Coordinates of C-alpha atoms in Angstrom, one line a residue:
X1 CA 107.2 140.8 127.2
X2 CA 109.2 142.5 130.1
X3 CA 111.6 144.6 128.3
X4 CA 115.7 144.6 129.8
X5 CA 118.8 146.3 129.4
X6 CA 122.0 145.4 130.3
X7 CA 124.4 147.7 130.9
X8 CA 128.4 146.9 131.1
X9 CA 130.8 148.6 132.6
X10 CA 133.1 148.8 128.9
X11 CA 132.2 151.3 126.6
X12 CA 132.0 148.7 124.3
X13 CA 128.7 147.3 124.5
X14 CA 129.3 144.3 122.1
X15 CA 131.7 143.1 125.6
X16 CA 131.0 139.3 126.4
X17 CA 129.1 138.8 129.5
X18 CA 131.0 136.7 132.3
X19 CA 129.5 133.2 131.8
X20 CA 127.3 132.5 134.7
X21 CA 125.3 136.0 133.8
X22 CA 125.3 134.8 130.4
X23 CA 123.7 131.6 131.3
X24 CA 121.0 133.5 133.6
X25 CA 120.0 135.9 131.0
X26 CA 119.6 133.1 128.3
X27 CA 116.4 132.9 126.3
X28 CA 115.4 136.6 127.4
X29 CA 115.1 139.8 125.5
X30 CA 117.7 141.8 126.3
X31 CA 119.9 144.7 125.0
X32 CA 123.1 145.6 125.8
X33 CA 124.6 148.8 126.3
X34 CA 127.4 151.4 127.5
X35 CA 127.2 152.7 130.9
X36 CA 128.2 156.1 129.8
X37 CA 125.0 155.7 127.0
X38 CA 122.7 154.4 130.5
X39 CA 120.4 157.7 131.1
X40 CA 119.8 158.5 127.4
X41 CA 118.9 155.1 126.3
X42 CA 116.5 154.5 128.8
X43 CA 115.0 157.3 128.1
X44 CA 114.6 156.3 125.0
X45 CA 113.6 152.8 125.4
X46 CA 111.6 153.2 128.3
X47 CA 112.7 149.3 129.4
X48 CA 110.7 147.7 132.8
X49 CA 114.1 147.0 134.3
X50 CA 118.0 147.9 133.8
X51 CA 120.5 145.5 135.2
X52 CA 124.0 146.7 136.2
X53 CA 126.7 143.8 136.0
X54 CA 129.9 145.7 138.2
X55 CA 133.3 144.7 138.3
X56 CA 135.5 146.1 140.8
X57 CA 136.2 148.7 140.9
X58 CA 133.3 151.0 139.6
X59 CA 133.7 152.9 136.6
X60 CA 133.1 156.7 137.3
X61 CA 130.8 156.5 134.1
X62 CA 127.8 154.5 135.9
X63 CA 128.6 156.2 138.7
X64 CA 127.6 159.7 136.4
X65 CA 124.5 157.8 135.0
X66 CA 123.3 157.1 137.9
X67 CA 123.8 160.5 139.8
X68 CA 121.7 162.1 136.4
X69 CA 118.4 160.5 138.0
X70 CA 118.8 162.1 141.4
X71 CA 118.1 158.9 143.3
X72 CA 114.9 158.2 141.5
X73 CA 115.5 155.9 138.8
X74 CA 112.7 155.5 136.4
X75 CA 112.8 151.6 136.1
X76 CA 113.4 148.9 138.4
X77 CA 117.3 149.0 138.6
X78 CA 119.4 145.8 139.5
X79 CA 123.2 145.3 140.4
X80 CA 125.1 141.8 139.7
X81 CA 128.6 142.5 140.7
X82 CA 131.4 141.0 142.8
X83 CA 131.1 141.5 146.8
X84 CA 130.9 144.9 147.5
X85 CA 132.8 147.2 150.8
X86 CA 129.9 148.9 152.5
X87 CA 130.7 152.2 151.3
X88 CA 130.4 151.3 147.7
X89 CA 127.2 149.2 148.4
X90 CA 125.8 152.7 150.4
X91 CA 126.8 155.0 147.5
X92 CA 124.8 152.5 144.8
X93 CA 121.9 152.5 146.9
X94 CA 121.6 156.4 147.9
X95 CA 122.2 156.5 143.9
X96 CA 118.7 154.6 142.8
X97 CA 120.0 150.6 143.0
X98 CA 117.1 148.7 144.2
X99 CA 118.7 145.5 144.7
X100 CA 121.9 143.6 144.4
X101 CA 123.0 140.1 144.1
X102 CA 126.7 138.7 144.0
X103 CA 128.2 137.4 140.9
X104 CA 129.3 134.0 142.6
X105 CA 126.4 131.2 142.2
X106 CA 124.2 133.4 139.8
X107 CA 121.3 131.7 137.9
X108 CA 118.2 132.0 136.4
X109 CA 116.3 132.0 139.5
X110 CA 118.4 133.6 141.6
X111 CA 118.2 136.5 138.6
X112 CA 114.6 136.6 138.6
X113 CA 114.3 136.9 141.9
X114 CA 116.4 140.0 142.3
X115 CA 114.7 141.8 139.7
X116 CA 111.4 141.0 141.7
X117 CA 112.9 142.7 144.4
X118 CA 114.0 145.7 142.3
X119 CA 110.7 146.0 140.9
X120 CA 108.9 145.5 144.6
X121 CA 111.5 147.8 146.1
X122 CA 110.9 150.9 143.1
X123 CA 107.1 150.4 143.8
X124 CA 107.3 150.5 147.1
X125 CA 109.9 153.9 147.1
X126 CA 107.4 155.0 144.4
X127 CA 104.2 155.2 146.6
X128 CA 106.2 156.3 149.4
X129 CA 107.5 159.6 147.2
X130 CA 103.5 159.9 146.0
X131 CA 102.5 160.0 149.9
X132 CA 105.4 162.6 150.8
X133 CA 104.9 164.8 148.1
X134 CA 100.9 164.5 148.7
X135 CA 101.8 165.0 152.4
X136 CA 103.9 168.2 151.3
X137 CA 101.2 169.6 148.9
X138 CA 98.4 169.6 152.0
X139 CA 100.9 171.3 154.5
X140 CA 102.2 173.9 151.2
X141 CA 98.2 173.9 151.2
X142 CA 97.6 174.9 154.8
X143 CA 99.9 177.7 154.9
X144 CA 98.8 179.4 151.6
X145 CA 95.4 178.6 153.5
X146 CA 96.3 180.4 156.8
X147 CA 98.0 183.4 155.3
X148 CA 94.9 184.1 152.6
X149 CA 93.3 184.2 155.7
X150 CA 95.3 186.4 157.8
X151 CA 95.2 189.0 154.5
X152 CA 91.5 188.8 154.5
X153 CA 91.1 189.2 158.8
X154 CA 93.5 192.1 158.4
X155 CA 92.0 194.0 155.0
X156 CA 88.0 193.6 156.4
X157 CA 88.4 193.2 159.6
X158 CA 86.8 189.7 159.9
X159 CA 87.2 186.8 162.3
X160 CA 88.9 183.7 161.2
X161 CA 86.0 181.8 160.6
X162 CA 84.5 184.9 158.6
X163 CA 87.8 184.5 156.6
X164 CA 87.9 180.8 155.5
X165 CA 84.4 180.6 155.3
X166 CA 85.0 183.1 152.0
X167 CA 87.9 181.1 151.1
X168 CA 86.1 178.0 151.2
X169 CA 83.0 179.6 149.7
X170 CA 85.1 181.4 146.4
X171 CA 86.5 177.6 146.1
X172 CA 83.3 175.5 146.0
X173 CA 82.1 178.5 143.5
X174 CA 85.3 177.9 141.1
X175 CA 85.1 174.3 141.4
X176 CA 88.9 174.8 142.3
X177 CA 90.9 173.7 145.6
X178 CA 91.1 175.8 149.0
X179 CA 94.7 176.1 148.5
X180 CA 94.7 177.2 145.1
X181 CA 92.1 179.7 145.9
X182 CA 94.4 181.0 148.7
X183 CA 97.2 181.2 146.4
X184 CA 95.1 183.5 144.2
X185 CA 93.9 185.5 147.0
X186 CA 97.8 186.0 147.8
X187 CA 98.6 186.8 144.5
X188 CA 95.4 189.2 143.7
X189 CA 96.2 191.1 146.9
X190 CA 100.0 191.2 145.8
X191 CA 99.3 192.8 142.4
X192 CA 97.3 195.3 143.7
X193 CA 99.5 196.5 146.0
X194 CA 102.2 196.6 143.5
X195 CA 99.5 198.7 141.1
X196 CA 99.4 201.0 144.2
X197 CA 102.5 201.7 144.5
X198 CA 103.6 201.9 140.9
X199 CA 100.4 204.4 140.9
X200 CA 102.0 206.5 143.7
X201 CA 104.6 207.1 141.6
X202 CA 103.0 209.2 139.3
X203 CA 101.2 211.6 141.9
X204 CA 104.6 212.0 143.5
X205 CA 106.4 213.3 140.0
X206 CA 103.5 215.9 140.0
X207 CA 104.1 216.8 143.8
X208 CA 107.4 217.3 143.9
X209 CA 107.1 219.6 140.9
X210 CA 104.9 221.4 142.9
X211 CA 106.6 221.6 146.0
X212 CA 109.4 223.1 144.7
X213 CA 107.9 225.8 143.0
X214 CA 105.5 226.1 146.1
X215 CA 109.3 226.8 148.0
X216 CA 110.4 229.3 145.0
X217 CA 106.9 231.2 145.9
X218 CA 107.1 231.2 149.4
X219 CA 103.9 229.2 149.9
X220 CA 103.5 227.6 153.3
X221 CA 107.3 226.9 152.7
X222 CA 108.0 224.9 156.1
X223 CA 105.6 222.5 155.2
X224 CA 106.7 222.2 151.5
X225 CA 110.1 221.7 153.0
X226 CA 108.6 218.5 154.9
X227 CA 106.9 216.7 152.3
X228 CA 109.1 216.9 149.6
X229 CA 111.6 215.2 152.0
X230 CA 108.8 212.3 152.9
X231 CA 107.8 212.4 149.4
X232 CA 111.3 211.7 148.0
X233 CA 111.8 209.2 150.9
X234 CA 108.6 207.4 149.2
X235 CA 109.3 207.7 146.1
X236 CA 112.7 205.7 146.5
X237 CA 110.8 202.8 149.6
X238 CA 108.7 201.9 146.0
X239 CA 111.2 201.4 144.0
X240 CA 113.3 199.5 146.5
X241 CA 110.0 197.2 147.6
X242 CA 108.9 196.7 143.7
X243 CA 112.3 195.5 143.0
X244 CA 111.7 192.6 145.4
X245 CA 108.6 191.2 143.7
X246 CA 108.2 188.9 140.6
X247 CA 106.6 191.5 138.1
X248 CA 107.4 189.7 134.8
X249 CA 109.7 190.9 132.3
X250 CA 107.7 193.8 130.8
X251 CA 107.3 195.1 134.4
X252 CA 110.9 194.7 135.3
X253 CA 111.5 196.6 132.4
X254 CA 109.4 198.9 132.7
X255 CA 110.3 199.4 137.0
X256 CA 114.1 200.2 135.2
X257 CA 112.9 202.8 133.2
X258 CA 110.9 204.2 136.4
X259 CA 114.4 203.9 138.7
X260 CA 116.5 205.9 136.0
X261 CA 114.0 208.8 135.2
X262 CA 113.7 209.0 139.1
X263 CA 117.6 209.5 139.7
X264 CA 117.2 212.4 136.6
X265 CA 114.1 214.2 138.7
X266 CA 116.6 213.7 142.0
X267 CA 119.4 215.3 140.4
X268 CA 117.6 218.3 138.7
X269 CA 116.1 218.7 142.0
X270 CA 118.9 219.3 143.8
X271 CA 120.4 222.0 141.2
X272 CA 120.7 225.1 143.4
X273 CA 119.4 227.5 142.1
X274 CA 116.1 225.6 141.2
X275 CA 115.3 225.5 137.0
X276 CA 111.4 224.9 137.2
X277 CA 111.3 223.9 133.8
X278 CA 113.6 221.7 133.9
X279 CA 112.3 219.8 137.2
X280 CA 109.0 219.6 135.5
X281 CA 110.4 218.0 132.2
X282 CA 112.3 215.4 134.6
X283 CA 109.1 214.6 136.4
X284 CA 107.0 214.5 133.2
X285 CA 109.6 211.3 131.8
X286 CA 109.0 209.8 135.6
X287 CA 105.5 210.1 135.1
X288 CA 105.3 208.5 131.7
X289 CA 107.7 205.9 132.6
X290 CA 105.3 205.1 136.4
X291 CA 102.4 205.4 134.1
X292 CA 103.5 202.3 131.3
X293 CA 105.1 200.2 135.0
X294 CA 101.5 200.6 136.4
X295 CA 99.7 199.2 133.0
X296 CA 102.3 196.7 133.0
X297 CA 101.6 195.3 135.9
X298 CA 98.0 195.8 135.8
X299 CA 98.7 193.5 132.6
X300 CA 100.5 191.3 134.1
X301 CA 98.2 190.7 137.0
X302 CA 95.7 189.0 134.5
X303 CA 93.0 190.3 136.9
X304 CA 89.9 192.9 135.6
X305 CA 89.1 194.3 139.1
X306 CA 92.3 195.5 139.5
X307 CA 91.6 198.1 136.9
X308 CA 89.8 199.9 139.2
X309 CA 92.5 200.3 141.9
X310 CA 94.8 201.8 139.0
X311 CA 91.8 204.2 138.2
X312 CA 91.6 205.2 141.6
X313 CA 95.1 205.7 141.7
X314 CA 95.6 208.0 138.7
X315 CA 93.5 210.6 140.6
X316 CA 96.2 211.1 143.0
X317 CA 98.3 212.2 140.2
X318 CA 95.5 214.3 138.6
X319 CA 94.7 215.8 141.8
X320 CA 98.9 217.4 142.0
X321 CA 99.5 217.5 138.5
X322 CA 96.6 220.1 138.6
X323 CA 98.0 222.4 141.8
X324 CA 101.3 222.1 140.1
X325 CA 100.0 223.2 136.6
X326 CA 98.2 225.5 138.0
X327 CA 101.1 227.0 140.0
X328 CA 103.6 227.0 137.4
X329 CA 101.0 228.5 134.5
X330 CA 101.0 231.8 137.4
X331 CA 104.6 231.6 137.8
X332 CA 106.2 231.1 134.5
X333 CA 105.8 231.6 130.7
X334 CA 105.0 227.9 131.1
X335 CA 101.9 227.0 127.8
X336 CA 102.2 223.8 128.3
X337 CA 101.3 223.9 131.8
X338 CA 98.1 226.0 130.9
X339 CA 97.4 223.7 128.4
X340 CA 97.0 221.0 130.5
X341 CA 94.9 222.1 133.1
X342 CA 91.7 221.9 131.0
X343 CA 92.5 218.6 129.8
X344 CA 93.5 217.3 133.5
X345 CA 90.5 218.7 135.1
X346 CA 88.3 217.1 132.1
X347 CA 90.1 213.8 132.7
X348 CA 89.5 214.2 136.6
X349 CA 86.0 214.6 136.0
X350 CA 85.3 211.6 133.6
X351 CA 87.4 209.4 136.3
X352 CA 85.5 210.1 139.2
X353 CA 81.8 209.8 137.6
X354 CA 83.1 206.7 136.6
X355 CA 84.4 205.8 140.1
X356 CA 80.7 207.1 141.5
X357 CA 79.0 204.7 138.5
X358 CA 81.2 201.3 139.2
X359 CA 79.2 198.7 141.1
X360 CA 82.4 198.1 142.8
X361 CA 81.7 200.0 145.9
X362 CA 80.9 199.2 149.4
X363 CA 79.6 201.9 152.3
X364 CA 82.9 203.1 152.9
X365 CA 83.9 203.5 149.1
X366 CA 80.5 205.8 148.7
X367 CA 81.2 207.6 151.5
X368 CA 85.0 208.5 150.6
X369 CA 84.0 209.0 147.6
X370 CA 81.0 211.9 148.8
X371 CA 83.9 213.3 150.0
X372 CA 86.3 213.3 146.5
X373 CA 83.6 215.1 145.2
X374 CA 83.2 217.8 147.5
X375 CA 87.4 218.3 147.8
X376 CA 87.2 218.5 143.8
X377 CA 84.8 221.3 143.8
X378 CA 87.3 222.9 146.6
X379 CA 90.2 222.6 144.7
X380 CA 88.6 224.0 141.5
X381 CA 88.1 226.9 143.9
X382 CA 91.9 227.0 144.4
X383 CA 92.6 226.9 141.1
X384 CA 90.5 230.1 140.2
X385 CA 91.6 232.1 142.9
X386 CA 95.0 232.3 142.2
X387 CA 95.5 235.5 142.1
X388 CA 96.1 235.9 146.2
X389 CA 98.5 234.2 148.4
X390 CA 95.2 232.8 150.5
X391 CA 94.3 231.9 147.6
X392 CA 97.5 229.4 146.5
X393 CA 97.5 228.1 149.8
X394 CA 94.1 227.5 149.8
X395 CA 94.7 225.6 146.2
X396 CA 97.6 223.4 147.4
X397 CA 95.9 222.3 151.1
X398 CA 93.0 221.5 148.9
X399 CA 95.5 219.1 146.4
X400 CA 96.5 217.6 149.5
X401 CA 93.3 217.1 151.0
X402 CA 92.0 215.8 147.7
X403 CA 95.3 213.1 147.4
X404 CA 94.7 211.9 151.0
X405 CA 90.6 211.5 150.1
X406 CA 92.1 209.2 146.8
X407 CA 94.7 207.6 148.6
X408 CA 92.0 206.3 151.4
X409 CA 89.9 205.6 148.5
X410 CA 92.1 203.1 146.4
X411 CA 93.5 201.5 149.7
X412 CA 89.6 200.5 150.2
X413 CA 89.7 199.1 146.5
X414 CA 93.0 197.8 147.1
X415 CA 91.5 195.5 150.2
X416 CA 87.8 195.2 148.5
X417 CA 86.8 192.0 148.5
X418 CA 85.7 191.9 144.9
X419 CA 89.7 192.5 144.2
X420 CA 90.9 190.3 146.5
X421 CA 88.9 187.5 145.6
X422 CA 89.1 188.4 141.5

């Protein structure tokens, strides 16, 4: 049996009907209840149809009831009231009331066939909600379609049927729809360029260390000058461009950590004169702190290729962390930093036979990576010959060289396709 409430415009819900509703509704199922009790109760009850009986003027209460369901009742919903002024009879329709019909001359079939029109009217709305948001889903579609697209033209410098015939392929493969294959593209792409930059932070902690004791020893000094000014600059653009995306709440956290250990390195390095230990210390608490943001997000990303972007991009650190070890073991009573130099250069190692081993790697990748191994052995020059000025410039042009051979290289992971379609 088609279920019915009745709601009345008392709170009292036991209120007698006005006689001519009364005699309409005879004989059927109904329950009466409170306006102000309307949106719980039918959510409770789940009823086929509500039907509104409104004296003039409207209580407020119905009025709140019906603003709860946004337009969008989820019954059929019908009015019996006195006439109505046209702005009242506007406001109940924009509210959800499907149809309406006066108090004056009400009976049974003149009630049934208003709540046939409710019911015909909430269908009808009902399909025309499924088509527009169907119709908004295939145009939401279409643009996570043409950007995905755009990414991939851009990162392997394809045509635009190259592109969507990937997109189209990786969808048909995960049994999944072009859009949401787009979408993942979008997002894939998105995460590793935040594991990119959250990666750069950590080589640039090591560089700055080692630019300001390169300036303290007189070592190609302009230039040290110049970079640590573009390296500060860079340091603070990833922050700033991190803080826009959604990383999640551990790497929100962990991206707060990463802001405040930066402001300690920026205010250490300004002391005048410079305390090398204490710079280094700073940048050692930025470096742990970029290290846990970049497993964070690498977490968070939910995505195994990108593993090897964040790989990649812990040789950049390696590569200054080693010059600035190196540099600081021949200019102070620094252990530590002696101590780490066998352990760095072991860890560089391991990384890049790894790098050389992974099946992730395209023409390009071999070949920058022919070229990481030949700058390594350079810099492990560098780092022997010490001894002579030649010689430390020699060993931080070759960190350079060997940061700008990594950063090349994890940009090419970064825009592979097998982590951009992960």
């Amino acid at each position: 049996m088609t279920s019915l409430l009745v709601a009345l415009p008392s709170e009292n819900p036991d209120a007698a009907l006005p006689p001519a509703l009364a005699r309409a509704l005879a004989g059927r199922a109904i329950e009466s209840i409170a306006c102000s009790d309307l949106v719980r109760r039918v959510a409770a009850s789940a009823p086929d149809e509500v039907l509104l009986w409104l004296p003039l003027p409207a209580p407020e209460a119905l009025y709140e009831a019906l603003r709860a369901w946004s337009g969008a009742p989820p019954c059929a919903l019908g009015l019996v009231s006195a006439p109505l002024d046209a702005g009242a009879h506007e406001r109940l329709v924009a509210l959800g009331v499907h149809a309406w019909a006066p108090m004056d001359g009400l009976d049974a079939p003149s009630l049934d066939a208003l709540l046939a029109r409710a019911r015909a009217r909430r269908q009808r709305e009902a399909a025309l909600r499924t088509e527009l948001e169907a119709s908004r889903t295939r145009l939401d579609e279409r643009k996570w379609i043409d950007r995905a697209k755009g990414l991939l033209m851009a990162a392997r410098g394809i045509d635009e049927d190259e592109a969507f015939g990937l997109l189209r392929g990786a969808a048909m493969h995960a049994n999944l729809r072009l859009g949401e294959v787009s979408r993942s593209v979008l997002e894939a792409a998105q995460w590793a360029d935040a594991i990119n930059r959250a990666g750069q932070l950590r080589m640039l902690s090591q560089r700055l260390v080692r630019l300001a004791a390169q300036g303290l020893a007189g070592i190609d000094a302009r230039r040290a000058r110049v970079l640590h000014t573009e390296s500060a600059e860079r340091v603070q653009h990833n922050l700033d461009h991190l803080a826009t995306l959604a990383l999640g709440q551990p790497g929100i956290a962990a991206l707060a950590r990463s802001r405040s250990a930066w402001q300690e390195l920026k205010a250490a390095l300004a002391v005048r004169p410079m305390a090398l230990a204490a710079i280094d210390a700073r940048a050692e608490a930025l470096l742990a702190t970029a290290e846990a943001l970049t497993e964070a997000l690498e977490a968070s990303g939910g995505r195994r290729a990108l593993r090897i972007v964040n790989i990649c991009g812990r040789q950049r650190m390696r590569a200054q962390r080693l010059a600035k070890d190196a540099l600081l073991a021949s200019m102070l009573p620094a252990p530590d930093s002696q101590q780490r130099l066998a352990a760095t250069m072991d860890e560089f190692e391991a990384a890049l036979t790894e790098l050389e081993a992974t099946p992730l790697r395209s023409p390009e990748i071999r070949a920058a990576l022919a070229v990481a191994r030949d700058e390594w052995l350079r810099l492990m020059g560098g780092v022997r010959g010490l001894d002579s000025a030649d010689g430390r410039t020699s060993l931080v042009r070759s960190s350079d060289a060997l940061v700008d051979t990594f950063e090349r290289l994890t940009a090419s992971y970064e825009h592979s396709l097998q982590v951009i379609m992960s």
